[in-house]
Coordinates of N, CA and C in Angstrom, one line a residue:
M1400 N 122.4 111.6 -87.5 CA 123.0 110.2 -87.3 C 122.7 109.7 -86.0
P1401 N 122.4 108.5 -86.2 CA 122.3 107.5 -84.6 C 123.3 107.6 -83.7
I1402 N 123.4 107.2 -82.7 CA 124.2 106.8 -81.7 C 124.9 105.1 -82.0
R1403 N 126.1 105.0 -82.7 CA 126.8 103.9 -82.6 C 128.2 103.6 -82.0
A1404 N 128.7 102.6 -82.0 CA 129.8 102.1 -82.0 C 130.3 101.3 -82.3
H1405 N 131.5 101.4 -82.6 CA 132.2 100.3 -83.5 C 134.0 100.1 -83.0
L1406 N 134.3 98.9 -83.3 CA 135.6 98.9 -82.5 C 136.8 99.6 -83.5
N1407 N 137.5 100.5 -82.9 CA 138.3 101.1 -83.6 C 139.4 102.0 -82.6
H1408 N 140.2 102.8 -82.9 CA 141.2 103.2 -82.3 C 140.8 105.0 -81.9
C1409 N 139.9 105.5 -83.0 CA 139.7 106.9 -82.8 C 138.9 107.5 -81.5
K1410 N 139.5 108.6 -81.5 CA 138.8 109.3 -80.1 C 138.1 110.6 -81.0
L1411 N 136.8 110.4 -81.5 CA 136.1 111.5 -82.3 C 134.7 111.6 -81.7
I1412 N 134.2 112.8 -81.2 CA 132.8 112.7 -81.5 C 132.7 113.9 -82.2
V1413 N 131.2 113.8 -82.9 CA 130.8 114.8 -83.9 C 129.3 114.9 -83.8
L1414 N 128.9 116.3 -83.5 CA 127.6 116.6 -82.8 C 127.3 117.9 -83.6
S1415 N 126.1 117.7 -84.2 CA 125.3 118.6 -85.0 C 124.1 119.6 -84.2
A1416 N 124.0 120.7 -83.9 CA 123.0 121.1 -83.2 C 123.2 123.1 -83.8
A1417 N 122.1 122.7 -84.5 CA 122.2 123.8 -85.4 C 122.0 125.3 -84.5
P1418 N 123.1 125.9 -84.8 CA 124.0 126.5 -86.1 C 125.4 125.6 -86.2
D1419 N 125.5 125.1 -85.0 CA 126.7 124.3 -84.9 C 126.9 122.8 -85.4
F1420 N 128.3 122.7 -85.7 CA 128.5 121.5 -86.1 C 130.3 121.1 -85.6
L1421 N 130.1 120.7 -84.4 CA 131.1 120.3 -83.6 C 131.8 119.0 -83.6
V1422 N 133.1 119.4 -83.6 CA 133.8 117.9 -83.9 C 135.2 118.3 -82.3
F1423 N 134.9 116.9 -81.5 CA 135.8 116.5 -80.4 C 136.9 115.8 -80.9
E1424 N 138.1 115.8 -80.7 CA 139.3 115.0 -81.3 C 140.1 114.8 -80.2
G1425 N 140.8 113.8 -79.8 CA 141.5 113.7 -78.5 C 142.3 112.3 -78.8
S1426 N 143.5 112.4 -77.6 CA 144.1 111.7 -77.5 C 143.8 110.5 -76.3
G1427 N 142.8 110.8 -75.4 CA 142.9 109.6 -74.6 C 141.6 108.9 -74.9
N1428 N 142.4 107.9 -73.9 CA 141.6 106.4 -74.5 C 140.2 106.3 -73.5
W1429 N 139.7 107.1 -72.8 CA 138.5 107.2 -72.0 C 138.5 106.3 -71.1
T1430 N 139.4 106.4 -70.4 CA 139.2 105.3 -69.3 C 139.8 105.9 -67.8
G1431 N 139.9 105.4 -66.7 CA 139.9 105.6 -65.6 C 141.5 105.9 -65.6
N1432 N 142.3 106.2 -66.5 CA 144.0 106.2 -66.1 C 144.0 107.5 -65.7
R1433 N 145.2 107.7 -64.8 CA 145.5 109.2 -64.3 C 146.7 109.9 -65.3
R1434 N 146.4 109.6 -66.4 CA 147.2 110.3 -67.7 C 146.9 111.6 -68.0
A1435 N 147.6 112.6 -68.4 CA 147.6 113.7 -68.9 C 147.0 113.4 -70.6
E1436 N 145.6 114.2 -71.0 CA 145.3 113.6 -72.0 C 145.0 115.1 -72.7
Q1437 N 144.9 115.3 -74.0 CA 144.5 116.1 -74.8 C 143.1 116.2 -75.6
M1438 N 142.4 117.3 -76.0 CA 141.1 117.3 -76.6 C 140.9 118.8 -77.2
T1439 N 140.9 118.7 -78.3 CA 140.3 119.7 -79.5 C 138.9 119.8 -79.6
V1440 N 138.8 121.2 -79.3 CA 137.1 121.2 -80.1 C 136.7 122.1 -81.2
T1441 N 136.3 121.6 -82.3 CA 136.3 122.8 -83.3 C 135.1 122.9 -84.1
N1442 N 134.5 123.9 -84.1 CA 132.9 124.2 -84.6 C 133.4 124.7 -86.2
D1443 N 133.2 123.5 -86.9 CA 133.7 123.7 -88.5 C 132.9 122.4 -89.6
R1444 N 132.2 123.2 -90.2 CA 131.1 122.4 -90.9 C 132.0 121.4 -92.0
A1445 N 133.0 122.1 -92.8 CA 133.7 121.2 -93.5 C 134.6 119.9 -92.9
L1446 N 135.2 119.9 -91.3 CA 135.5 118.9 -90.8 C 134.3 118.2 -90.3
F1447 N 132.9 118.8 -89.9 CA 132.2 117.9 -89.4 C 131.6 117.1 -90.5
D1448 N 131.6 117.6 -91.5 CA 131.4 116.5 -92.9 C 132.3 115.7 -93.2
F1449 N 133.9 115.6 -93.0 CA 134.4 114.7 -93.5 C 134.3 114.0 -92.8
H1450 N 134.6 113.9 -91.3 CA 134.4 112.9 -90.3 C 133.0 112.3 -90.2
A1451 N 131.8 113.0 -90.5 CA 130.5 112.4 -90.6 C 130.7 111.1 -91.5
A1452 N 130.9 111.6 -93.1 CA 131.1 110.6 -94.0 C 131.9 109.7 -94.0
W1453 N 132.6 109.4 -93.7 CA 133.5 108.5 -92.9 C 132.9 107.6 -92.2
M1454 N 132.6 108.1 -90.9 CA 131.6 107.3 -89.9 C 130.5 106.7 -90.5
R1455 N 130.0 107.4 -91.5 CA 128.8 106.7 -92.0 C 128.9 105.7 -92.7
E1456 N 129.9 105.7 -93.5 CA 130.5 104.2 -94.5 C 130.9 103.4 -93.8
V1457 N 131.6 103.7 -92.1 CA 131.9 102.4 -91.6 C 130.8 102.0 -90.9
L1458 N 130.0 102.7 -90.3 CA 129.0 102.2 -89.5 C 127.3 101.7 -90.0
E1459 N 127.4 102.0 -90.9 CA 126.0 101.7 -91.6 C 126.3 100.5 -92.5

């Protein structure tokens, strides 16, 4: 999947690099604010496929 951007409020990155299927999910707005934020990194093919499918639908 190419790199694309879309107006949304999701904080998600999906990255596949065999044999890994990484999903980064977080609360941060990715700005220079000094607030505590959280991020979860998961290596799970089913979760990757779920997010990649709706992202393709929105971005294509």
